[in-house]
mmCIF file of C-alpha atoms in Angstrom:
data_model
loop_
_atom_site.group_PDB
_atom_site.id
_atom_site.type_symbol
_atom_site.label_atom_id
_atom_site.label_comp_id
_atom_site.label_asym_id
_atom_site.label_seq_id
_atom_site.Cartn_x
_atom_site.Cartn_y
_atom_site.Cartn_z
ATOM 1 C CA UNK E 10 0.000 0.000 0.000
ATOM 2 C CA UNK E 11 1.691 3.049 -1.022
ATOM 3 C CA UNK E 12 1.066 6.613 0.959
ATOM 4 C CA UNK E 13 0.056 9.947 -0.666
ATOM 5 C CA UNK E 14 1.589 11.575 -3.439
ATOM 6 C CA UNK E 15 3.771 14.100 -2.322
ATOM 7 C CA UNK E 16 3.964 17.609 -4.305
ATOM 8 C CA UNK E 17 6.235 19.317 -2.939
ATOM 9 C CA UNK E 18 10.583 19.417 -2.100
ATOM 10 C CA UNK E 19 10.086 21.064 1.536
ATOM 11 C CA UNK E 20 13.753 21.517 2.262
ATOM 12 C CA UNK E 21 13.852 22.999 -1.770
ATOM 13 C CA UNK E 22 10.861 25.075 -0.549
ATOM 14 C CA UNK E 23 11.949 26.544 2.182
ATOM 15 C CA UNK E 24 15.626 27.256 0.480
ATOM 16 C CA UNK E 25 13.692 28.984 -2.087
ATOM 17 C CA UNK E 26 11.788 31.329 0.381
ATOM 18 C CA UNK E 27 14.682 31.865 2.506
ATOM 19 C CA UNK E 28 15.893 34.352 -0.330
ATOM 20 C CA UNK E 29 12.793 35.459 -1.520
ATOM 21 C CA UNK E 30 13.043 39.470 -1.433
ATOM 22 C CA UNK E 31 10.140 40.584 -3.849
ATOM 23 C CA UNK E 32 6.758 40.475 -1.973
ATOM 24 C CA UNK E 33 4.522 41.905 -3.730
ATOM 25 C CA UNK E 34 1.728 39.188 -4.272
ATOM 26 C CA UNK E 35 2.208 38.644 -0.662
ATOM 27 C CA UNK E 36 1.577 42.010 0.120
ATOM 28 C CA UNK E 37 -1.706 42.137 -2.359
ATOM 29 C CA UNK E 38 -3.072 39.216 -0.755
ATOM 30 C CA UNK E 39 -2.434 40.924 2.272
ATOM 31 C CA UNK E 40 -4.337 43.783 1.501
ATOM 32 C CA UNK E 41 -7.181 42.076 -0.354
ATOM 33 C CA UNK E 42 -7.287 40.324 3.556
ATOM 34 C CA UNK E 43 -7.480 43.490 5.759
ATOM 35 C CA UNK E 44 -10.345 45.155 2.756
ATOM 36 C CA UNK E 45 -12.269 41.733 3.450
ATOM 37 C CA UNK E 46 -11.872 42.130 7.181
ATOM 38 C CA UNK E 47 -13.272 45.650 7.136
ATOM 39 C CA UNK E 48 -16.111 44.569 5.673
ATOM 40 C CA UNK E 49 -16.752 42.113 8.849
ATOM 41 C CA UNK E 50 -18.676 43.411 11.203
ATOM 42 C CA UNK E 51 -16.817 41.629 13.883
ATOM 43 C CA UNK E 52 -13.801 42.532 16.236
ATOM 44 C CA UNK E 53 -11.164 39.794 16.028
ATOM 45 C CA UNK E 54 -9.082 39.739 19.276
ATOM 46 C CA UNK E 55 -7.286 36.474 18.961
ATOM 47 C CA UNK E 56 -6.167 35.884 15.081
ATOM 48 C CA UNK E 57 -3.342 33.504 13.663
ATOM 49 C CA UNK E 58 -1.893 33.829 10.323
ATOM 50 C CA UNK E 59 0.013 30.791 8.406
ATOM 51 C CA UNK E 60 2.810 32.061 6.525
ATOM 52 C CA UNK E 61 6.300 31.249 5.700
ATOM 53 C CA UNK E 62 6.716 35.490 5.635
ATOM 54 C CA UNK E 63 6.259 36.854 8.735
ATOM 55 C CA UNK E 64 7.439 40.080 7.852
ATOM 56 C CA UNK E 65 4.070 40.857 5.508
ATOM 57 C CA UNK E 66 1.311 40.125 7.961
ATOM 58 C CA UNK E 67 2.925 41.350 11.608
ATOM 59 C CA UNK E 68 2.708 44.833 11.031
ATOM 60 C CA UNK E 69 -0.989 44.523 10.109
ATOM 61 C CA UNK E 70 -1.807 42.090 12.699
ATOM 62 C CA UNK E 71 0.740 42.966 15.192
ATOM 63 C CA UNK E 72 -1.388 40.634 17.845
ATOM 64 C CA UNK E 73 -1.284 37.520 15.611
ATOM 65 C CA UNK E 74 0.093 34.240 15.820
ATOM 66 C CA UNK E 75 2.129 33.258 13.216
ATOM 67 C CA UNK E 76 2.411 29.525 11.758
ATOM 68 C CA UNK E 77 4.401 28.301 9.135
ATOM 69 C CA UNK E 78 2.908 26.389 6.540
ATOM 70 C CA UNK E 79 4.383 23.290 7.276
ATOM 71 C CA UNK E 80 2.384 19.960 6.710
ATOM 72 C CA UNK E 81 1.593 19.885 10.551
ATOM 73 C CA UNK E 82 0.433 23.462 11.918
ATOM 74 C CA UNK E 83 1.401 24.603 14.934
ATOM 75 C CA UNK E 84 -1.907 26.012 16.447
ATOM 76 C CA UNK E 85 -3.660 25.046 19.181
ATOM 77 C CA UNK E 86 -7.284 23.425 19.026
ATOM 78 C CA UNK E 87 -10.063 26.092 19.456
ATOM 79 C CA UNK E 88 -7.618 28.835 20.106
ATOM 80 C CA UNK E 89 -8.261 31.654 17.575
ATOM 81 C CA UNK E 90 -11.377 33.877 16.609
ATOM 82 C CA UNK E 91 -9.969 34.124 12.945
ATOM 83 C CA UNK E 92 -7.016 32.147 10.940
ATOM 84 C CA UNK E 93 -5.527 33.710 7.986
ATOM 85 C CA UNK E 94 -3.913 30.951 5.488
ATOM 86 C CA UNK E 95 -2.042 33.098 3.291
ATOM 87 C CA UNK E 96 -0.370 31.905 -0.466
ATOM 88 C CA UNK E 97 0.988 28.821 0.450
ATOM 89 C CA UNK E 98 -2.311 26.254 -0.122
ATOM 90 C CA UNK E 99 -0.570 25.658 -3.639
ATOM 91 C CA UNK E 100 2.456 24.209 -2.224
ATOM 92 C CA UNK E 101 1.057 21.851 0.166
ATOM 93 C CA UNK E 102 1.065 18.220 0.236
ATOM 94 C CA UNK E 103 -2.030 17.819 1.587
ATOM 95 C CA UNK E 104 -4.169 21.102 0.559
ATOM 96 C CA UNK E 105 -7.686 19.421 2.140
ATOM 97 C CA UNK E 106 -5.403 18.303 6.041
ATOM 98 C CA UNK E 107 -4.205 21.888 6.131
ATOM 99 C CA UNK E 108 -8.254 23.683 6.006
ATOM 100 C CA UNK E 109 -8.763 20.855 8.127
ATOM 101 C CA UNK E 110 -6.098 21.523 10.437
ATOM 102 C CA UNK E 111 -6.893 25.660 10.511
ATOM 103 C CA UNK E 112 -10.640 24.584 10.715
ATOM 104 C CA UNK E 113 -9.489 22.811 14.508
ATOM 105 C CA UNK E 114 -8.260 25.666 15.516
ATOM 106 C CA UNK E 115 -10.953 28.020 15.167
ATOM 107 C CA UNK E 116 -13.580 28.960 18.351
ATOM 108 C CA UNK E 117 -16.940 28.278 17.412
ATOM 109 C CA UNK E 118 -18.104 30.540 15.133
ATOM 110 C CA UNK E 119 -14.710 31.894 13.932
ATOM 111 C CA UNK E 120 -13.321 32.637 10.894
ATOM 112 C CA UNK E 121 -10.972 30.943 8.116
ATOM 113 C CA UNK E 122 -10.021 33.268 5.089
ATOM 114 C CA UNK E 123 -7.640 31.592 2.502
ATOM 115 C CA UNK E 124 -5.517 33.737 0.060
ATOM 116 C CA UNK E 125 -4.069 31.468 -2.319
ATOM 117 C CA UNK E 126 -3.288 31.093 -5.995
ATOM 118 C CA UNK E 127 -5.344 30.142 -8.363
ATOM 119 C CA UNK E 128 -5.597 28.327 -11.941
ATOM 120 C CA UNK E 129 -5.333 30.677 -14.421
ATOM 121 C CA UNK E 130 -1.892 31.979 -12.720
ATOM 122 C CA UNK E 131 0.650 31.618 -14.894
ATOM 123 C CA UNK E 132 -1.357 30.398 -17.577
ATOM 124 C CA UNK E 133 1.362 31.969 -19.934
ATOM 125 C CA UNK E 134 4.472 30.885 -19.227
ATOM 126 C CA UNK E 135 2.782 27.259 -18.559
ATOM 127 C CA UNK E 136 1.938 27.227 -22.422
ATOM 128 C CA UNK E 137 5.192 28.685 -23.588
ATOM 129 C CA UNK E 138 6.903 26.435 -21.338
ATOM 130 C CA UNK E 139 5.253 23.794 -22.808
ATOM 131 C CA UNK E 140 5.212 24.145 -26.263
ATOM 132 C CA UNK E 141 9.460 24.821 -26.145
ATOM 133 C CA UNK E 142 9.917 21.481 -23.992
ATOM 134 C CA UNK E 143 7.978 19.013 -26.480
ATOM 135 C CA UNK E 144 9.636 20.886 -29.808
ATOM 136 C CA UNK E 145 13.177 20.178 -28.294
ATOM 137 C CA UNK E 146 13.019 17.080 -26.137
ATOM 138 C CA UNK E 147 9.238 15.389 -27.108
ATOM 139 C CA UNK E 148 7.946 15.263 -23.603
ATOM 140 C CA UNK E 149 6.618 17.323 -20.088
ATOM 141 C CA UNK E 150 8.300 17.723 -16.862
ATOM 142 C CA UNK E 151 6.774 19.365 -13.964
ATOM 143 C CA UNK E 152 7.466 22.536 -13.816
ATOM 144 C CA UNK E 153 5.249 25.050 -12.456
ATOM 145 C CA UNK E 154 3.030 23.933 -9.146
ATOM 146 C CA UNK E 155 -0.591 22.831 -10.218
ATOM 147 C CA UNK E 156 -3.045 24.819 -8.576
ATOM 148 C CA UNK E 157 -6.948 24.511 -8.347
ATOM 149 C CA UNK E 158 -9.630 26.006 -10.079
ATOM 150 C CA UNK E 159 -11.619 28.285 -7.962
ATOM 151 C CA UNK E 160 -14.804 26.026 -7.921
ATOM 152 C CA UNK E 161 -12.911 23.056 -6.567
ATOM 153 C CA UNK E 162 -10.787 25.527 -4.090
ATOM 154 C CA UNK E 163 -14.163 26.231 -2.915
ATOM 155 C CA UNK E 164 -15.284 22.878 -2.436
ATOM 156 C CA UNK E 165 -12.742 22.148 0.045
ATOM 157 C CA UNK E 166 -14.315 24.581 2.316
ATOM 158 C CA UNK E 167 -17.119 22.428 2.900
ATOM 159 C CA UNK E 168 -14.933 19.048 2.872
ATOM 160 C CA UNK E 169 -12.854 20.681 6.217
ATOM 161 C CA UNK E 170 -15.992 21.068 7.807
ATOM 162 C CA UNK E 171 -16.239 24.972 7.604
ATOM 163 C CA UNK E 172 -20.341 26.920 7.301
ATOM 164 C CA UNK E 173 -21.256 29.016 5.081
ATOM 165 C CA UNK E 174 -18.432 29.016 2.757
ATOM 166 C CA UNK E 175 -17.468 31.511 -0.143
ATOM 167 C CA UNK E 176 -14.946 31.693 -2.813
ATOM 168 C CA UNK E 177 -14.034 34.779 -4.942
ATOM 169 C CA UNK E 178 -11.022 35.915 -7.663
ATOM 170 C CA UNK E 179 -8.762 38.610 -8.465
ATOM 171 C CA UNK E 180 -7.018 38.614 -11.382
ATOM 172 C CA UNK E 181 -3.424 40.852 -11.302
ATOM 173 C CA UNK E 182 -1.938 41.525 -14.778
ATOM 174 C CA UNK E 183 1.871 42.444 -14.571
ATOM 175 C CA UNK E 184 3.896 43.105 -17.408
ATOM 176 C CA UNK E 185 7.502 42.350 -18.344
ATOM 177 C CA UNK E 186 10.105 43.387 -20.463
ATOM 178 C CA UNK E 187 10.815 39.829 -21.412
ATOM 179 C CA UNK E 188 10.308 35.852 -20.008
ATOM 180 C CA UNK E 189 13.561 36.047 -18.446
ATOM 181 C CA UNK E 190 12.365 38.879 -16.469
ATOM 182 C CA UNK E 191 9.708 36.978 -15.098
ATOM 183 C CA UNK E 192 11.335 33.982 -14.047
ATOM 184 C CA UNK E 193 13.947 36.339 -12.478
ATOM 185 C CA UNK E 194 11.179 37.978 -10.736
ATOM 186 C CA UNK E 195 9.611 34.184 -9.542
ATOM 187 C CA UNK E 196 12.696 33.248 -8.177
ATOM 188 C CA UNK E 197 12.549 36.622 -5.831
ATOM 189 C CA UNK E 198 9.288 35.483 -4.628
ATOM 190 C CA UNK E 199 10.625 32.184 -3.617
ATOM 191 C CA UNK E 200 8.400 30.627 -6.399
ATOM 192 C CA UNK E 201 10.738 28.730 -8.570
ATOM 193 C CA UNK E 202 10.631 24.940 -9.170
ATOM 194 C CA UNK E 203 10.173 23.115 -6.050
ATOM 195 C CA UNK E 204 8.182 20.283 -7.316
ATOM 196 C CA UNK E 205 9.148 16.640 -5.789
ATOM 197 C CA UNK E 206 9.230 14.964 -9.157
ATOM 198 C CA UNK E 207 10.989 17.920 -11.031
ATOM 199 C CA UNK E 208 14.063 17.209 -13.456
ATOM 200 C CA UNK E 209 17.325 17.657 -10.500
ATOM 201 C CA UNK E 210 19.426 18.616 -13.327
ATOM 202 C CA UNK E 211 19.369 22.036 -14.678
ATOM 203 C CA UNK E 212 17.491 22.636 -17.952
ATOM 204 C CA UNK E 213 19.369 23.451 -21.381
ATOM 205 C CA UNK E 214 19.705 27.445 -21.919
ATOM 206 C CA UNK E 215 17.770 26.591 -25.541
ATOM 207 C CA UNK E 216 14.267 25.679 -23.441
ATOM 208 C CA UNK E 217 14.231 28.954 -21.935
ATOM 209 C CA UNK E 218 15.385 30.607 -25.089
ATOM 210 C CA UNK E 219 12.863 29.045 -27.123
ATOM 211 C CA UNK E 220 10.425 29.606 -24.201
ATOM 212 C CA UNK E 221 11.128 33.606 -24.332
ATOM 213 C CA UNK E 222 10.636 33.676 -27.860
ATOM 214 C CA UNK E 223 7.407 31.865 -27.892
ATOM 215 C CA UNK E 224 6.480 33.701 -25.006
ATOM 216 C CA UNK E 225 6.900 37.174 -27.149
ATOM 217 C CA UNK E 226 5.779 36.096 -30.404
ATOM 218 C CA UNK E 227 2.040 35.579 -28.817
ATOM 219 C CA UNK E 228 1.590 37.708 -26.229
ATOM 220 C CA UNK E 229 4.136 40.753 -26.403
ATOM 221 C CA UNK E 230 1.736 44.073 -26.256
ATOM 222 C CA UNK E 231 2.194 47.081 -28.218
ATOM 223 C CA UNK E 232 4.591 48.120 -26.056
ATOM 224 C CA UNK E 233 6.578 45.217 -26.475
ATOM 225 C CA UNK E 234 6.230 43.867 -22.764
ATOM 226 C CA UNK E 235 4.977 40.419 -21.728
ATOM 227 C CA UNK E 236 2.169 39.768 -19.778
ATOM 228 C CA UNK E 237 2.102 37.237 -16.664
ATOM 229 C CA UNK E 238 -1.195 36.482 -14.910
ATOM 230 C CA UNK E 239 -1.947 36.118 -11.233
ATOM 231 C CA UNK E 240 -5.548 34.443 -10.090
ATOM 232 C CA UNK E 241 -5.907 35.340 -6.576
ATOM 233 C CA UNK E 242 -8.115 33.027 -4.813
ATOM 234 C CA UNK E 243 -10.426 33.501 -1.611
ATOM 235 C CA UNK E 244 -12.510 31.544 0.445
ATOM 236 C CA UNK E 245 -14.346 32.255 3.766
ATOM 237 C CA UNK E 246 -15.543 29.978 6.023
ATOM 238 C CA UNK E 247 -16.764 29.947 9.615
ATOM 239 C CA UNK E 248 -16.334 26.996 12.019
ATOM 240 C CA UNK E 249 -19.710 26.084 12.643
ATOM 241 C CA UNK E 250 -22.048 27.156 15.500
ATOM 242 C CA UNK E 251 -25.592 27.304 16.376
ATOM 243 C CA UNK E 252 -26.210 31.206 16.494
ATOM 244 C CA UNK E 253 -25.329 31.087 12.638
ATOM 245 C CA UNK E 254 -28.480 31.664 9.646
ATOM 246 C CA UNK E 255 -29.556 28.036 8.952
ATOM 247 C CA UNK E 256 -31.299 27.235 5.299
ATOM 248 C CA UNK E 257 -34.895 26.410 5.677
ATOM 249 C CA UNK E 258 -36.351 22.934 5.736
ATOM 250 C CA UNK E 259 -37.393 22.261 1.906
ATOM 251 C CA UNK E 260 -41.428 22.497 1.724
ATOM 252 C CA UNK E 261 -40.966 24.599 5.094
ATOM 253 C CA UNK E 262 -42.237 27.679 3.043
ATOM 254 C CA UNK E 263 -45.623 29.711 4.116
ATOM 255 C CA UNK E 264 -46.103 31.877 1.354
ATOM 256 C CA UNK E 265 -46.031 30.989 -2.589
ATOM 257 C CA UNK E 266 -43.661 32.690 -4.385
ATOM 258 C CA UNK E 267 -46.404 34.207 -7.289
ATOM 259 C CA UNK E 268 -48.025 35.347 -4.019
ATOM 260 C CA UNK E 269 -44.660 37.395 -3.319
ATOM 261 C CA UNK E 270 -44.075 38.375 -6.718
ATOM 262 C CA UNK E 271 -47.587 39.290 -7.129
ATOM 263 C CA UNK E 272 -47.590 37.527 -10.532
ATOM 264 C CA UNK E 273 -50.019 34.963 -11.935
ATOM 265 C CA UNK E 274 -49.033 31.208 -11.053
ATOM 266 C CA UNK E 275 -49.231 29.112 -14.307
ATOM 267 C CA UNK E 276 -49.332 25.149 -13.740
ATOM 268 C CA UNK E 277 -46.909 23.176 -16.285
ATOM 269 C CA UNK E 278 -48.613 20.475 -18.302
ATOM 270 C CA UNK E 279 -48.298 16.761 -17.526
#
């Protein structure tokens, strides 16, 4: 019997982040968070965050816990009013164990917000990448992380046990001058390769070559810049308690809804 797939190099992962020094879809995300939160009409006096960068969420939430996002998170059961799980979901071995794992540590009736990355992000460089590795070598190697599609992102919600869950996008657009700039700029994220079942060796020059050139030829803009696509991802969810809006019983209704409308009611044929 063979155990779970594993996605991710953690000790690659972590080297990766260690020199990350371009933030900036951290810092979105982190934004997007605190515009969400504002929007709560709730006071949250004992929040965690999970995040490998510490330095992006503890001036905002100076009273926070923070958690790395390793497989097993270190929070305590029922401890926190609100968890934060902040651009790492893609990485993780287990994507459904760690919602399950922030849903434990939630208080009744507190919240889970998840910033991640969604499937459309770097839906460019996936195809160029692609197209330049079968022309010179006739096959795929992982390359990029996979990461979900917002409806199944959203689903997971549910499957960790989380009420009244919601899941919404937003899609950043930043140019480049070239692909090379780009996977410069990946690298400063700490977003490079870190796949378990990636290639150890280090790709030929002529795949990124050919990969900047395809890259250009279909989607340089008029100013002759590149284009590179982030899906941001969020869901909400609240640990479950009894003071929460519950959906009516089906057949529960008292009024008909032409009554409502004021509209004539018109039977459909056998």
């Amino acid at each position: 019997m063979t155990g779970p797939k594993i996605l991710t190099d953690i000790p690659a992962l972590q080297r990766h982040r260690a020199r990350a020094d371009a933030l900036f879809l951290q810092e979105a995300a982190a934004d997007e968070v605190q515009d969400r939160l504002m929007m709560v009409n709730r006071s949250f006096t004992a929040p965690a965050v999970v995040t490998p960068f510490s330095k992006v969420w503890t001036p905002r939430l100076p009273n926070a816990v923070i958690c790395a996002d390793s497989d097993r998170l270190d929070l305590s059961e029922g401890a926190h009013d609100l968890v934060i799980h902040a651009m790492g979901l893609h990485w993780a071995n287990d994507p459904v164990g760690q919602l399950i794992q922030c849903s434990r540590a939630l208080k009744p009736d507190g919240m889970l917000i998840v910033a991640g990355l969604g499937g459309q992000t770097l839906e460019q460089l996936r195809s160029c990448l692609g197209q330049a590795e079968i022309a010179l070598t006739g096959g795929l190697s992982p390359r990029i992380a996979p990461m979900g599609e917002i409806r199944d992102l959203g689903a997971l919600l549910q499957r960790a046990g989380l009420a009244l869950p919601v899941a919404d996008s937003l899609t950043l657009t930043v140019e480049y001058r070239d692909a090379w700039h780009l996977m410069r700029d990946l690298r400063a994220m700490g977003e490079s390769n870190a796949l378990h079942d990636r290639h150890r060796t280090p790709a030929r020059r002529a795949l990124f070559e050919e990969t900047s050139r395809l890259y250009t030829a279909h989607y340089a803009t008029a100013e002759d810049r590149v284009p590179a696509t982030f899906e941001m991802v969020f869901l909400t969810g609240w640990a479950p308690d009894e003071s929460q809006q519950k959906p009516l019983r089906p057949g529960s209704a008292r009024q008909r809804l032409a009554d409502a409308l004021a509209v004539p009611e018109t039977p459909l044929r056998d």
